[in-house]
mmCIF file of C-alpha atoms in Angstrom:
data_model
loop_
_atom_site.group_PDB
_atom_site.id
_atom_site.type_symbol
_atom_site.label_atom_id
_atom_site.label_comp_id
_atom_site.label_asym_id
_atom_site.label_seq_id
_atom_site.Cartn_x
_atom_site.Cartn_y
_atom_site.Cartn_z
ATOM 1 C CA MET A 105 66.715 44.509 9.475
ATOM 2 C CA LYS A 106 67.253 40.775 9.510
ATOM 3 C CA PRO A 107 64.802 39.046 7.152
ATOM 4 C CA VAL A 108 62.175 36.861 8.756
ATOM 5 C CA THR A 109 62.680 33.203 8.011
ATOM 6 C CA ARG A 110 59.848 30.732 7.919
ATOM 7 C CA GLU A 111 59.833 27.013 8.488
ATOM 8 C CA PRO A 112 59.867 25.088 5.200
ATOM 9 C CA VAL A 113 56.429 23.869 4.257
ATOM 10 C CA GLU A 114 55.710 20.778 2.211
ATOM 11 C CA SER A 115 52.165 20.521 0.874
ATOM 12 C CA GLY A 116 50.872 22.782 3.620
ATOM 13 C CA ARG A 117 52.606 20.854 6.408
ATOM 14 C CA ILE A 118 55.652 21.491 8.582
ATOM 15 C CA SER A 119 58.719 19.726 7.259
ATOM 16 C CA ARG A 120 59.694 16.356 8.681
ATOM 17 C CA ARG A 121 62.932 17.732 10.154
ATOM 18 C CA SER A 122 61.053 20.528 11.958
ATOM 19 C CA LEU A 123 58.494 18.057 13.314
ATOM 20 C CA ILE A 124 61.204 15.724 14.621
ATOM 21 C CA THR A 125 63.027 18.642 16.245
ATOM 22 C CA LYS A 126 59.877 19.778 18.028
ATOM 23 C CA SER A 127 59.153 16.224 19.208
ATOM 24 C CA LEU A 128 62.668 15.767 20.566
ATOM 25 C CA LEU A 129 62.518 19.128 22.327
ATOM 26 C CA GLY A 130 59.188 18.195 23.911
ATOM 27 C CA SER A 131 60.578 14.876 25.106
ATOM 28 C CA ALA A 132 63.626 16.608 26.602
ATOM 29 C CA VAL A 133 61.447 19.055 28.540
ATOM 30 C CA LEU A 134 59.334 16.207 29.884
ATOM 31 C CA PHE A 135 62.457 14.295 30.907
ATOM 32 C CA VAL A 136 63.983 17.220 32.793
ATOM 33 C CA GLY A 137 60.720 18.049 34.528
ATOM 34 C CA GLY A 138 60.092 14.447 35.452
ATOM 35 C CA THR A 139 63.527 13.738 36.945
ATOM 36 C CA ALA A 140 64.983 16.968 38.290
ATOM 37 C CA GLY A 141 63.033 16.851 41.566
ATOM 38 C CA LEU A 142 63.864 13.349 42.713
ATOM 39 C CA ALA A 143 65.352 14.773 45.914
ATOM 40 C CA LEU A 144 62.012 16.328 46.879
ATOM 41 C CA ARG A 145 59.610 14.508 49.176
ATOM 42 C CA PRO A 146 57.761 11.643 47.519
ATOM 43 C CA GLY A 147 54.044 11.629 46.846
ATOM 44 C CA ARG A 148 51.442 9.152 47.947
ATOM 45 C CA SER A 149 51.659 5.489 47.167
ATOM 46 C CA GLU A 150 48.903 3.504 45.514
ATOM 47 C CA PRO A 151 48.407 -0.247 46.012
ATOM 48 C CA LEU A 152 49.529 -1.863 42.790
ATOM 49 C CA PRO A 153 47.427 -4.568 41.117
ATOM 50 C CA GLY A 154 48.098 -8.221 41.732
ATOM 51 C CA GLY A 155 50.036 -8.601 38.490
ATOM 52 C CA PRO A 156 52.789 -6.378 37.067
ATOM 53 C CA LEU A 157 51.914 -3.174 35.265
ATOM 54 C CA GLN A 158 52.191 -3.439 31.492
ATOM 55 C CA ALA A 159 52.785 0.144 30.361
ATOM 56 C CA LEU A 160 52.729 2.431 33.391
ATOM 57 C CA ASP A 161 55.663 2.849 35.755
ATOM 58 C CA ALA A 162 55.113 2.072 39.428
ATOM 59 C CA SER A 163 55.663 5.769 40.180
ATOM 60 C CA SER A 164 53.226 6.883 37.459
ATOM 61 C CA PHE A 165 50.348 4.666 38.563
ATOM 62 C CA PRO A 166 49.382 6.663 41.716
ATOM 63 C CA VAL A 167 49.707 9.951 39.795
ATOM 64 C CA LEU A 168 47.309 8.721 37.136
ATOM 65 C CA ALA A 169 44.885 7.479 39.809
ATOM 66 C CA ALA A 170 45.009 10.890 41.512
ATOM 67 C CA PHE A 171 44.449 12.621 38.165
ATOM 68 C CA ILE A 172 41.425 10.413 37.449
ATOM 69 C CA GLU A 173 39.932 11.282 40.830
ATOM 70 C CA ALA A 174 40.228 14.974 39.944
ATOM 71 C CA VAL A 175 38.587 14.825 36.513
ATOM 72 C CA ALA A 176 35.966 12.090 36.975
ATOM 73 C CA PRO A 177 32.491 12.927 38.307
ATOM 74 C CA THR A 178 32.028 12.709 42.058
ATOM 75 C CA PRO A 179 31.191 10.457 43.705
ATOM 76 C CA MET A 180 33.045 7.981 41.514
ATOM 77 C CA THR A 181 31.229 4.752 40.707
ATOM 78 C CA VAL A 182 34.451 2.961 39.761
ATOM 79 C CA PRO A 183 37.647 3.184 41.865
ATOM 80 C CA ALA A 184 40.327 5.339 40.275
ATOM 81 C CA ALA A 185 42.869 2.511 40.515
ATOM 82 C CA GLN A 186 40.598 0.277 38.429
ATOM 83 C CA VAL A 187 40.295 2.975 35.757
ATOM 84 C CA ALA A 188 44.089 3.382 35.777
ATOM 85 C CA LEU A 189 44.407 -0.358 35.140
ATOM 86 C CA ILE A 190 42.166 -0.042 32.084
ATOM 87 C CA ILE A 191 44.441 2.701 30.762
ATOM 88 C CA ASP A 192 47.525 0.610 31.535
ATOM 89 C CA ASP A 193 46.067 -2.177 29.407
ATOM 90 C CA ARG A 194 45.120 0.127 26.518
ATOM 91 C CA LEU A 195 48.564 1.710 26.449
ATOM 92 C CA THR A 196 50.042 -1.642 25.428
ATOM 93 C CA TYR A 197 48.542 -1.056 21.969
ATOM 94 C CA VAL A 198 50.457 2.179 21.303
ATOM 95 C CA PRO A 199 54.133 2.575 20.333
ATOM 96 C CA ALA A 200 56.760 2.436 23.085
ATOM 97 C CA ALA A 201 57.696 6.084 22.483
ATOM 98 C CA ILE A 202 54.157 7.200 23.327
ATOM 99 C CA ARG A 203 54.121 5.061 26.481
ATOM 100 C CA LYS A 204 57.394 6.644 27.544
ATOM 101 C CA GLU A 205 56.106 10.189 27.043
ATOM 102 C CA PHE A 206 52.882 9.299 28.875
ATOM 103 C CA ASN A 207 54.899 8.220 31.923
ATOM 104 C CA LEU A 208 57.125 11.287 31.666
ATOM 105 C CA ALA A 209 54.087 13.580 31.550
ATOM 106 C CA LEU A 210 52.770 12.012 34.763
ATOM 107 C CA GLY A 211 56.213 12.444 36.329
ATOM 108 C CA LEU A 212 56.190 16.101 35.352
ATOM 109 C CA LEU A 213 52.745 16.552 36.922
ATOM 110 C CA GLU A 214 53.888 14.965 40.185
ATOM 111 C CA ASN A 215 57.236 16.722 40.382
ATOM 112 C CA GLY A 216 57.333 19.450 43.027
ATOM 113 C CA LEU A 217 60.082 21.453 41.315
ATOM 114 C CA ALA A 218 58.164 21.498 38.055
ATOM 115 C CA GLY A 219 55.019 22.316 40.035
ATOM 116 C CA MET A 220 56.650 25.445 41.409
ATOM 117 C CA LEU A 221 57.162 26.654 37.837
ATOM 118 C CA THR A 222 53.860 25.531 36.325
ATOM 119 C CA ARG A 223 51.331 25.891 39.157
ATOM 120 C CA GLY A 224 53.114 27.846 41.907
ATOM 121 C CA SER A 225 53.251 24.953 44.390
ATOM 122 C CA VAL A 226 56.041 22.555 45.362
ATOM 123 C CA THR A 227 53.620 20.047 46.887
ATOM 124 C CA PRO A 228 53.613 16.834 44.858
ATOM 125 C CA PHE A 229 50.416 16.397 42.892
ATOM 126 C CA THR A 230 49.340 13.255 44.747
ATOM 127 C CA LEU A 231 49.677 14.957 48.159
ATOM 128 C CA GLN A 232 47.305 17.788 47.237
ATOM 129 C CA ASP A 233 43.651 17.656 48.202
ATOM 130 C CA LEU A 234 41.029 17.286 45.486
ATOM 131 C CA ALA A 235 40.578 21.035 45.052
ATOM 132 C CA GLY A 236 44.339 21.562 44.839
ATOM 133 C CA ARG A 237 44.704 18.864 42.197
ATOM 134 C CA ARG A 238 41.961 20.425 40.138
ATOM 135 C CA ARG A 239 43.723 23.782 40.312
ATOM 136 C CA SER A 240 46.964 22.127 39.219
ATOM 137 C CA ILE A 241 45.216 20.489 36.285
ATOM 138 C CA ASP A 242 43.577 23.791 35.319
ATOM 139 C CA ALA A 243 47.006 25.436 35.389
ATOM 140 C CA TRP A 244 48.137 23.002 32.684
ATOM 141 C CA ARG A 245 44.946 23.618 30.710
ATOM 142 C CA ASP A 246 45.460 27.389 30.800
ATOM 143 C CA SER A 247 49.249 27.290 30.392
ATOM 144 C CA ARG A 248 51.012 29.369 27.747
ATOM 145 C CA PHE A 249 53.130 26.310 26.935
ATOM 146 C CA PRO A 250 51.504 24.151 24.223
ATOM 147 C CA LEU A 251 53.316 21.099 25.614
ATOM 148 C CA LEU A 252 51.423 21.325 28.923
ATOM 149 C CA VAL A 253 48.115 22.094 27.234
ATOM 150 C CA GLY A 254 48.517 19.059 24.986
ATOM 151 C CA ALA A 255 49.420 16.836 27.942
ATOM 152 C CA TYR A 256 46.355 18.077 29.829
ATOM 153 C CA HIS A 257 43.983 17.204 26.996
ATOM 154 C CA ALA A 258 45.591 13.801 26.396
ATOM 155 C CA LEU A 259 45.450 12.780 30.065
ATOM 156 C CA ARG A 260 41.897 14.061 30.530
ATOM 157 C CA LYS A 261 40.489 12.412 27.415
ATOM 158 C CA ILE A 262 41.991 9.003 28.084
ATOM 159 C CA SER A 263 40.960 9.152 31.769
ATOM 160 C CA LEU A 264 37.312 9.941 31.010
ATOM 161 C CA ALA A 265 37.170 7.451 28.135
ATOM 162 C CA ALA A 266 38.428 4.682 30.425
ATOM 163 C CA TYR A 267 36.062 5.720 33.221
ATOM 164 C CA TYR A 268 32.967 5.527 31.009
ATOM 165 C CA MET A 269 34.115 2.400 29.154
ATOM 166 C CA PRO A 270 31.986 -0.068 31.191
ATOM 167 C CA VAL A 271 28.429 -0.019 29.781
ATOM 168 C CA ASP A 272 26.788 0.395 33.192
ATOM 169 C CA ILE A 273 28.984 3.425 33.931
ATOM 170 C CA GLY A 274 28.492 4.863 30.462
ATOM 171 C CA ALA A 275 24.747 4.934 31.143
ATOM 172 C CA GLU A 276 25.436 7.775 33.589
ATOM 173 C CA ALA A 277 26.389 9.911 30.589
ATOM 174 C CA GLY A 278 23.280 8.881 28.657
ATOM 175 C CA TYR A 279 24.877 6.052 26.643
ATOM 176 C CA PRO A 280 22.429 3.111 26.651
ATOM 177 C CA GLY A 281 24.904 0.634 25.234
ATOM 178 C CA PRO A 282 25.183 -0.974 21.779
ATOM 179 C CA PRO A 283 21.819 -1.334 19.949
ATOM 180 C CA ILE A 284 22.589 -4.942 18.948
ATOM 181 C CA PRO A 285 24.171 -7.357 21.442
ATOM 182 C CA LYS A 286 27.462 -8.535 20.027
ATOM 183 C CA PRO A 287 28.038 -12.266 20.518
ATOM 184 C CA ASP A 288 31.168 -13.494 22.240
ATOM 185 C CA PRO A 289 33.569 -14.421 19.425
ATOM 186 C CA GLY A 290 35.160 -17.170 21.481
ATOM 187 C CA PRO A 291 38.614 -18.538 20.672
ATOM 188 C CA ILE A 292 40.117 -17.718 17.281
ATOM 189 C CA ARG A 293 40.747 -20.767 15.086
ATOM 190 C CA ALA A 294 42.518 -21.034 11.765
ATOM 191 C CA ARG A 295 40.356 -20.964 8.620
ATOM 192 C CA GLU A 296 37.180 -20.193 10.566
ATOM 193 C CA PRO A 297 35.122 -17.001 10.963
ATOM 194 C CA LEU A 298 36.312 -14.657 13.724
ATOM 195 C CA SER A 299 32.790 -14.610 15.199
ATOM 196 C CA PRO A 300 29.547 -16.525 14.757
ATOM 197 C CA PRO A 301 27.089 -15.087 12.231
ATOM 198 C CA MET A 302 24.891 -12.285 13.508
ATOM 199 C CA PRO A 303 21.216 -13.217 13.930
ATOM 200 C CA VAL A 304 19.009 -11.859 11.149
ATOM 201 C CA ALA A 305 15.481 -10.746 11.987
ATOM 202 C CA ALA A 306 12.583 -12.376 10.116
ATOM 203 C CA ALA A 307 11.581 -9.039 8.558
ATOM 204 C CA GLU A 308 15.061 -8.607 7.146
ATOM 205 C CA LYS A 309 14.965 -12.095 5.639
ATOM 206 C CA GLY A 310 11.713 -11.252 3.836
ATOM 207 C CA GLU A 311 13.283 -8.202 2.234
ATOM 208 C CA GLU A 312 15.998 -10.227 0.551
#
């Protein structure tokens, strides 16, 4: 019987080479799934914002908007396209490799050929009705492939976080807003504080 080999472990963690291999394999799967069905019918289009997108591809933007519509509470208080713009802005703060995989994951979700394998439907994600999109998303959540499960959680978390980011929308989830109003820091100047001093209550001054 051939002996069972285990991945080398360093201080209780998978080795760096194994981690890189898994990451490259995941990226390759996303790339194939996101590009192999280009000959299939296209999905819906979404009006792009006035300015250029910063992190999302033009083809990824409508997919993200359709995903947000499927996971956000209904009726939505904020348009899905506006939430997608918030995410586009936040993605500028992450490494380029993560932005690339984010776009590839959205391409995989939209792709009809990949959909046939992962959710049993060749209809592009953006052309499905709301119930169909939710079933497609649930198929990723319940998939036996960790790559799809991880993509599901990442897309869902960032979509809901962006949706509830405005304070008035966050109140719907029971978040009353920050307990202390934070002053506008204004423009940043050299050799000066980043923000004006916070007001100190009279009771706090007496305790000093």
